[in-house]
Structure formats: C-alpha cells, structure tokens
Amino acid sequence: MKKTVLSLMMLLLVFTAANAQNSLQARKILDKTASVVGSKNGARANFTISSSKYGNTSGSIAIKGNKFYANTPKAIVWFNGKTQWSYMHSTNEVSISNPNEAKQMSMNPYKFITMYRNGYDMSMTSKGSNYITHLVAQNSKRSVQELYITISKSSYKPSQVKMRQDKVWTTIDISNFANKNISDDSFVFNAKEFPSAEVVDLR
C-alpha cells in the first residue's frame, strides 16, 4: 500500500513538474512574440475575422503598444489605449467608447501581447513549423476566457488567434506583418477628416 501511495506521489510530482516546464516554455514563446510584435515604433498587418458574434470581415491594422487603428470595408476604428472611436461608413456615425478587452481584441488581434502576462494559465504544443500556445483565464469573469495563438517557430510572428468569449469563438487570421514607424496621431479620430459625421458618445 505504501509503495502504491509513493508511486502515485512520484507520478504527481513528475506531472506537476512537466506542466510547470510546459507553462514556462509557453511564456517564453509569448514573450519573444510580444517583443517582435510590440515594436515601440509600430507595425502594420492584414487580418481576416470570422465569428458568429462579430461576423466576418477583413482589413488592415496598425499597432503601437496598446494602440491600434483598424480599417475594414464597413468601419474604421481608432484606439489610443483608452478611448475607441468607431466610424461606420453606412451611417456616417462615430461612436466613442471605452471598450473591454474582448471588444478590443475583436478588432485588434495583437491585444494578446499585453493580456497573457496576467491572469492566464498557459501551455504550448508544437505543430509543424508553428508553436500553438493555449491560454485559459484564471478568473471566470474575464471577458476573454480562452485563447489559442499560432506562432511561427522561425520568426515568432503570430499567424492566427482564436479567442473564446462565453461560448462564442472568434478566429482572426493575420498576414503581411511588417514593422513600420507610425505616428501616435494615427490612433486618434480626427473630426476634421469627417466633418459631416454624427458623433455618439457611449462612455
């Protein structure tokens, strides 16, 4: 009986150590990815979103730290790190809001570069030329509960982000990532460029 208990304890220790090592490896991969994506000067990329909640769309994005600017056929979105302006082409209307992380991520697939550092358990697997990191929220009230991020082994650039909010999955495919010098003004709505737009403040 004692041998059985001892064996079980040894297996548990080995399993715990393996999980800890895997989690550490996932964090190292995400740290490298964050350093590639989170250039202090900025970066640009193309993206395609597929979601039963947010619909399907594609467009381009510029990022700089936590700021982003996204341009799609239906809307243009500016986010300066706190405030978001969303311009709808069909209504000529600009909505101003302070979005939660799920809403930010629905337009900014690189939001994960700051999210993963706090409040997520993480693991990773290797598939072909990519790493696939898996993040699960430690708090059930977190707006983004689960994430899968596909990352190139050679460049540490992410090619896909899948996130779960409640029971809804959203898939964001990313391409043509390139570091660029981007002005901070690019992430703030300029009313002079849309003089006839109606402004709706939702904050």
CSV table of C-alpha atoms in Angstrom, one decimal:
chain,number,residue,atom,x,y,z
A,1,MET,CA,0.0,0.0,0.0
A,2,LYS,CA,2.8,2.4,1.0
A,3,LYS,CA,4.6,1.6,-2.3
A,4,THR,CA,1.4,2.4,-4.3
A,5,VAL,CA,0.9,5.7,-2.5
A,6,LEU,CA,4.6,6.6,-3.0
A,7,SER,CA,4.3,5.7,-6.7
A,8,LEU,CA,1.3,7.9,-7.1
A,9,MET,CA,3.0,10.8,-5.3
A,10,MET,CA,6.0,10.4,-7.6
A,11,LEU,CA,3.8,10.4,-10.7
A,12,LEU,CA,2.0,13.5,-9.4
A,13,LEU,CA,5.3,15.3,-8.9
A,14,VAL,CA,6.6,14.4,-12.4
A,15,PHE,CA,3.2,15.5,-13.9
A,16,THR,CA,3.3,18.8,-12.0
A,17,ALA,CA,7.0,19.5,-13.0
A,18,ALA,CA,6.2,18.7,-16.6
A,19,ASN,CA,3.2,21.1,-16.6
A,20,ALA,CA,5.3,23.8,-15.0
A,21,GLN,CA,8.0,23.4,-17.6
A,22,ASN,CA,5.5,23.5,-20.4
A,23,SER,CA,3.9,26.6,-19.0
A,24,LEU,CA,7.3,28.3,-18.7
A,25,GLN,CA,8.1,27.4,-22.3
A,26,ALA,CA,4.7,28.9,-23.4
A,27,ARG,CA,5.5,32.1,-21.6
A,28,LYS,CA,9.0,32.3,-23.2
A,29,ILE,CA,7.4,31.9,-26.7
A,30,LEU,CA,4.8,34.6,-26.0
A,31,ASP,CA,7.5,36.9,-24.5
A,32,LYS,CA,9.5,36.6,-27.8
A,33,THR,CA,6.4,37.1,-29.8
A,34,ALA,CA,5.4,40.2,-27.8
A,35,SER,CA,8.9,41.6,-28.4
A,36,VAL,CA,8.6,41.1,-32.2
A,37,VAL,CA,5.0,42.4,-32.4
A,38,GLY,CA,5.3,45.2,-29.8
A,39,SER,CA,7.8,47.3,-31.6
A,40,LYS,CA,8.0,50.8,-29.9
A,41,ASN,CA,7.8,52.4,-33.4
A,42,GLY,CA,4.7,50.4,-34.6
A,43,ALA,CA,3.7,47.8,-37.1
A,44,ARG,CA,1.2,47.0,-39.8
A,45,ALA,CA,-0.6,43.8,-40.9
A,46,ASN,CA,-3.7,42.5,-42.7
A,47,PHE,CA,-6.3,40.4,-40.9
A,48,THR,CA,-9.5,38.4,-41.5
A,49,ILE,CA,-12.0,37.8,-38.7
A,50,SER,CA,-14.6,35.0,-38.6
A,51,SER,CA,-17.1,34.9,-35.8
A,52,SER,CA,-20.7,34.1,-35.2
A,53,LYS,CA,-20.9,37.1,-32.8
A,54,TYR,CA,-18.8,39.7,-34.7
A,55,GLY,CA,-19.5,38.5,-38.2
A,56,ASN,CA,-16.9,38.1,-41.0
A,57,THR,CA,-14.7,40.9,-42.2
A,58,SER,CA,-11.2,41.6,-43.4
A,59,GLY,CA,-9.0,44.7,-43.4
A,60,SER,CA,-5.7,46.2,-42.3
A,61,ILE,CA,-4.4,47.2,-38.9
A,62,ALA,CA,-1.7,49.4,-37.5
A,63,ILE,CA,-0.5,48.9,-33.9
A,64,LYS,CA,1.8,50.6,-31.5
A,65,GLY,CA,1.9,49.3,-28.0
A,66,ASN,CA,-1.7,49.1,-26.8
A,67,LYS,CA,-2.9,51.5,-29.5
A,68,PHE,CA,-4.4,50.4,-32.8
A,69,TYR,CA,-6.1,51.6,-36.0
A,70,ALA,CA,-8.2,49.1,-38.0
A,71,ASN,CA,-9.7,49.8,-41.4
A,72,THR,CA,-12.3,47.5,-42.9
A,73,PRO,CA,-14.9,47.9,-45.7
A,74,LYS,CA,-17.6,48.6,-43.1
A,75,ALA,CA,-15.8,50.6,-40.4
A,76,ILE,CA,-12.7,52.4,-39.3
A,77,VAL,CA,-11.6,52.1,-35.7
A,78,TRP,CA,-9.1,54.2,-33.7
A,79,PHE,CA,-8.0,53.2,-30.2
A,80,ASN,CA,-5.4,55.4,-28.3
A,81,GLY,CA,-5.0,53.0,-25.4
A,82,LYS,CA,-8.1,54.1,-23.5
A,83,THR,CA,-10.7,55.6,-25.8
A,84,GLN,CA,-12.1,54.0,-29.0
A,85,TRP,CA,-13.7,55.8,-31.9
A,86,SER,CA,-15.7,53.6,-34.4
A,87,TYR,CA,-16.8,55.2,-37.7
A,88,MET,CA,-19.5,53.3,-39.7
A,89,HIS,CA,-19.4,54.0,-43.4
A,90,SER,CA,-23.1,53.1,-43.8
A,91,THR,CA,-24.5,55.6,-41.2
A,92,ASN,CA,-21.7,58.2,-41.3
A,93,GLU,CA,-21.7,57.9,-37.5
A,94,VAL,CA,-18.8,57.8,-35.0
A,95,SER,CA,-19.3,56.0,-31.7
A,96,ILE,CA,-17.0,56.8,-28.8
A,97,SER,CA,-16.5,54.2,-26.1
A,98,ASN,CA,-14.1,52.7,-23.6
A,99,PRO,CA,-14.1,49.0,-24.7
A,100,ASN,CA,-13.3,46.0,-22.6
A,101,GLU,CA,-10.5,43.6,-23.7
A,102,ALA,CA,-12.8,41.3,-25.7
A,103,LYS,CA,-14.1,44.2,-27.8
A,104,GLN,CA,-10.6,45.5,-28.3
A,105,MET,CA,-9.4,42.1,-29.4
A,106,SER,CA,-12.3,41.7,-31.9
A,107,MET,CA,-10.6,44.4,-33.9
A,108,ASN,CA,-7.0,44.1,-32.7
A,109,PRO,CA,-5.6,40.5,-32.9
A,110,TYR,CA,-2.4,41.7,-31.2
A,111,LYS,CA,-4.2,42.6,-27.9
A,112,PHE,CA,-2.8,39.3,-26.5
A,113,ILE,CA,0.7,40.8,-26.3
A,114,THR,CA,-0.4,42.5,-23.0
A,115,MET,CA,-3.2,40.2,-21.9
A,116,TYR,CA,-1.2,37.0,-21.5
A,117,ARG,CA,1.0,38.4,-18.8
A,118,ASN,CA,-1.6,38.5,-16.1
A,119,GLY,CA,-4.5,36.1,-15.1
A,120,TYR,CA,-4.0,33.2,-17.6
A,121,ASP,CA,-2.7,29.7,-17.2
A,122,MET,CA,-0.8,28.8,-20.3
A,123,SER,CA,0.6,25.8,-22.2
A,124,MET,CA,2.0,25.0,-25.6
A,125,THR,CA,2.3,22.4,-28.3
A,126,SER,CA,4.4,22.1,-31.4
A,127,LYS,CA,2.8,21.6,-34.8
A,128,GLY,CA,4.9,21.6,-38.0
A,129,SER,CA,6.6,24.9,-38.3
A,130,ASN,CA,4.5,26.6,-35.6
A,131,TYR,CA,4.0,26.7,-31.9
A,132,ILE,CA,0.4,26.7,-30.6
A,133,THR,CA,0.1,28.4,-27.3
A,134,HIS,CA,-3.1,27.9,-25.2
A,135,LEU,CA,-4.3,30.4,-22.6
A,136,VAL,CA,-7.1,29.8,-20.1
A,137,ALA,CA,-8.4,32.6,-17.8
A,138,GLN,CA,-7.9,32.0,-14.1
A,139,ASN,CA,-11.0,34.2,-13.4
A,140,SER,CA,-14.3,33.0,-14.8
A,141,LYS,CA,-15.4,36.7,-15.2
A,142,ARG,CA,-12.6,37.6,-17.5
A,143,SER,CA,-14.1,38.8,-20.8
A,144,VAL,CA,-11.8,36.6,-22.9
A,145,GLN,CA,-11.9,33.1,-21.3
A,146,GLU,CA,-9.6,31.2,-23.7
A,147,LEU,CA,-7.1,31.8,-26.4
A,148,TYR,CA,-5.2,29.7,-29.0
A,149,ILE,CA,-2.3,31.6,-30.7
A,150,THR,CA,-0.4,30.1,-33.6
A,151,ILE,CA,3.2,31.4,-33.8
A,152,SER,CA,5.9,30.8,-36.3
A,153,LYS,CA,8.9,29.0,-34.9
A,154,SER,CA,11.3,30.9,-37.1
A,155,SER,CA,10.1,34.5,-36.9
A,156,TYR,CA,7.9,34.4,-33.8
A,157,LYS,CA,5.2,36.2,-35.7
A,158,PRO,CA,1.6,35.1,-35.0
A,159,SER,CA,-0.5,33.9,-37.9
A,160,GLN,CA,-3.7,33.1,-36.1
A,161,VAL,CA,-5.5,34.0,-32.9
A,162,LYS,CA,-8.6,32.1,-31.7
A,163,MET,CA,-10.5,33.5,-28.7
A,164,ARG,CA,-13.5,32.4,-26.7
A,165,GLN,CA,-15.9,34.8,-25.1
A,166,ASP,CA,-18.6,32.9,-23.2
A,167,LYS,CA,-19.3,30.1,-25.6
A,168,VAL,CA,-18.5,32.1,-28.8
A,169,TRP,CA,-15.3,31.5,-30.7
A,170,THR,CA,-13.7,34.1,-32.9
A,171,THR,CA,-10.9,33.3,-35.3
A,172,ILE,CA,-8.5,36.0,-36.5
A,173,ASP,CA,-6.1,35.2,-39.3
A,174,ILE,CA,-3.1,37.5,-39.7
A,175,SER,CA,-0.8,38.1,-42.7
A,176,ASN,CA,1.8,40.5,-44.1
A,177,PHE,CA,3.1,41.7,-40.7
A,178,ALA,CA,5.8,44.4,-41.0
A,179,ASN,CA,7.3,46.8,-38.6
A,180,LYS,CA,6.7,50.4,-39.5
A,181,ASN,CA,7.2,53.9,-38.0
A,182,ILE,CA,3.7,55.1,-37.0
A,183,SER,CA,2.7,58.4,-35.5
A,184,ASP,CA,0.6,58.5,-32.3
A,185,ASP,CA,-1.8,60.7,-34.2
A,186,SER,CA,-2.8,57.7,-36.3
A,187,PHE,CA,-4.6,56.2,-33.3
A,188,VAL,CA,-6.9,59.2,-32.6
A,189,PHE,CA,-10.1,60.1,-34.5
A,190,ASN,CA,-9.6,63.4,-36.4
A,191,ALA,CA,-13.0,65.1,-36.7
A,192,LYS,CA,-11.7,67.4,-39.5
A,193,GLU,CA,-11.5,64.4,-41.8
A,194,PHE,CA,-15.2,63.5,-41.2
A,195,PRO,CA,-16.9,66.9,-40.9
A,196,SER,CA,-20.4,65.6,-41.6
A,197,ALA,CA,-20.2,62.6,-39.3
A,198,GLU,CA,-22.6,62.4,-36.3
A,199,VAL,CA,-20.8,61.7,-33.0
A,200,VAL,CA,-22.4,59.4,-30.4
A,201,ASP,CA,-20.6,59.3,-27.0
A,202,LEU,CA,-21.3,55.9,-25.3
A,203,ARG,CA,-18.8,56.3,-22.5
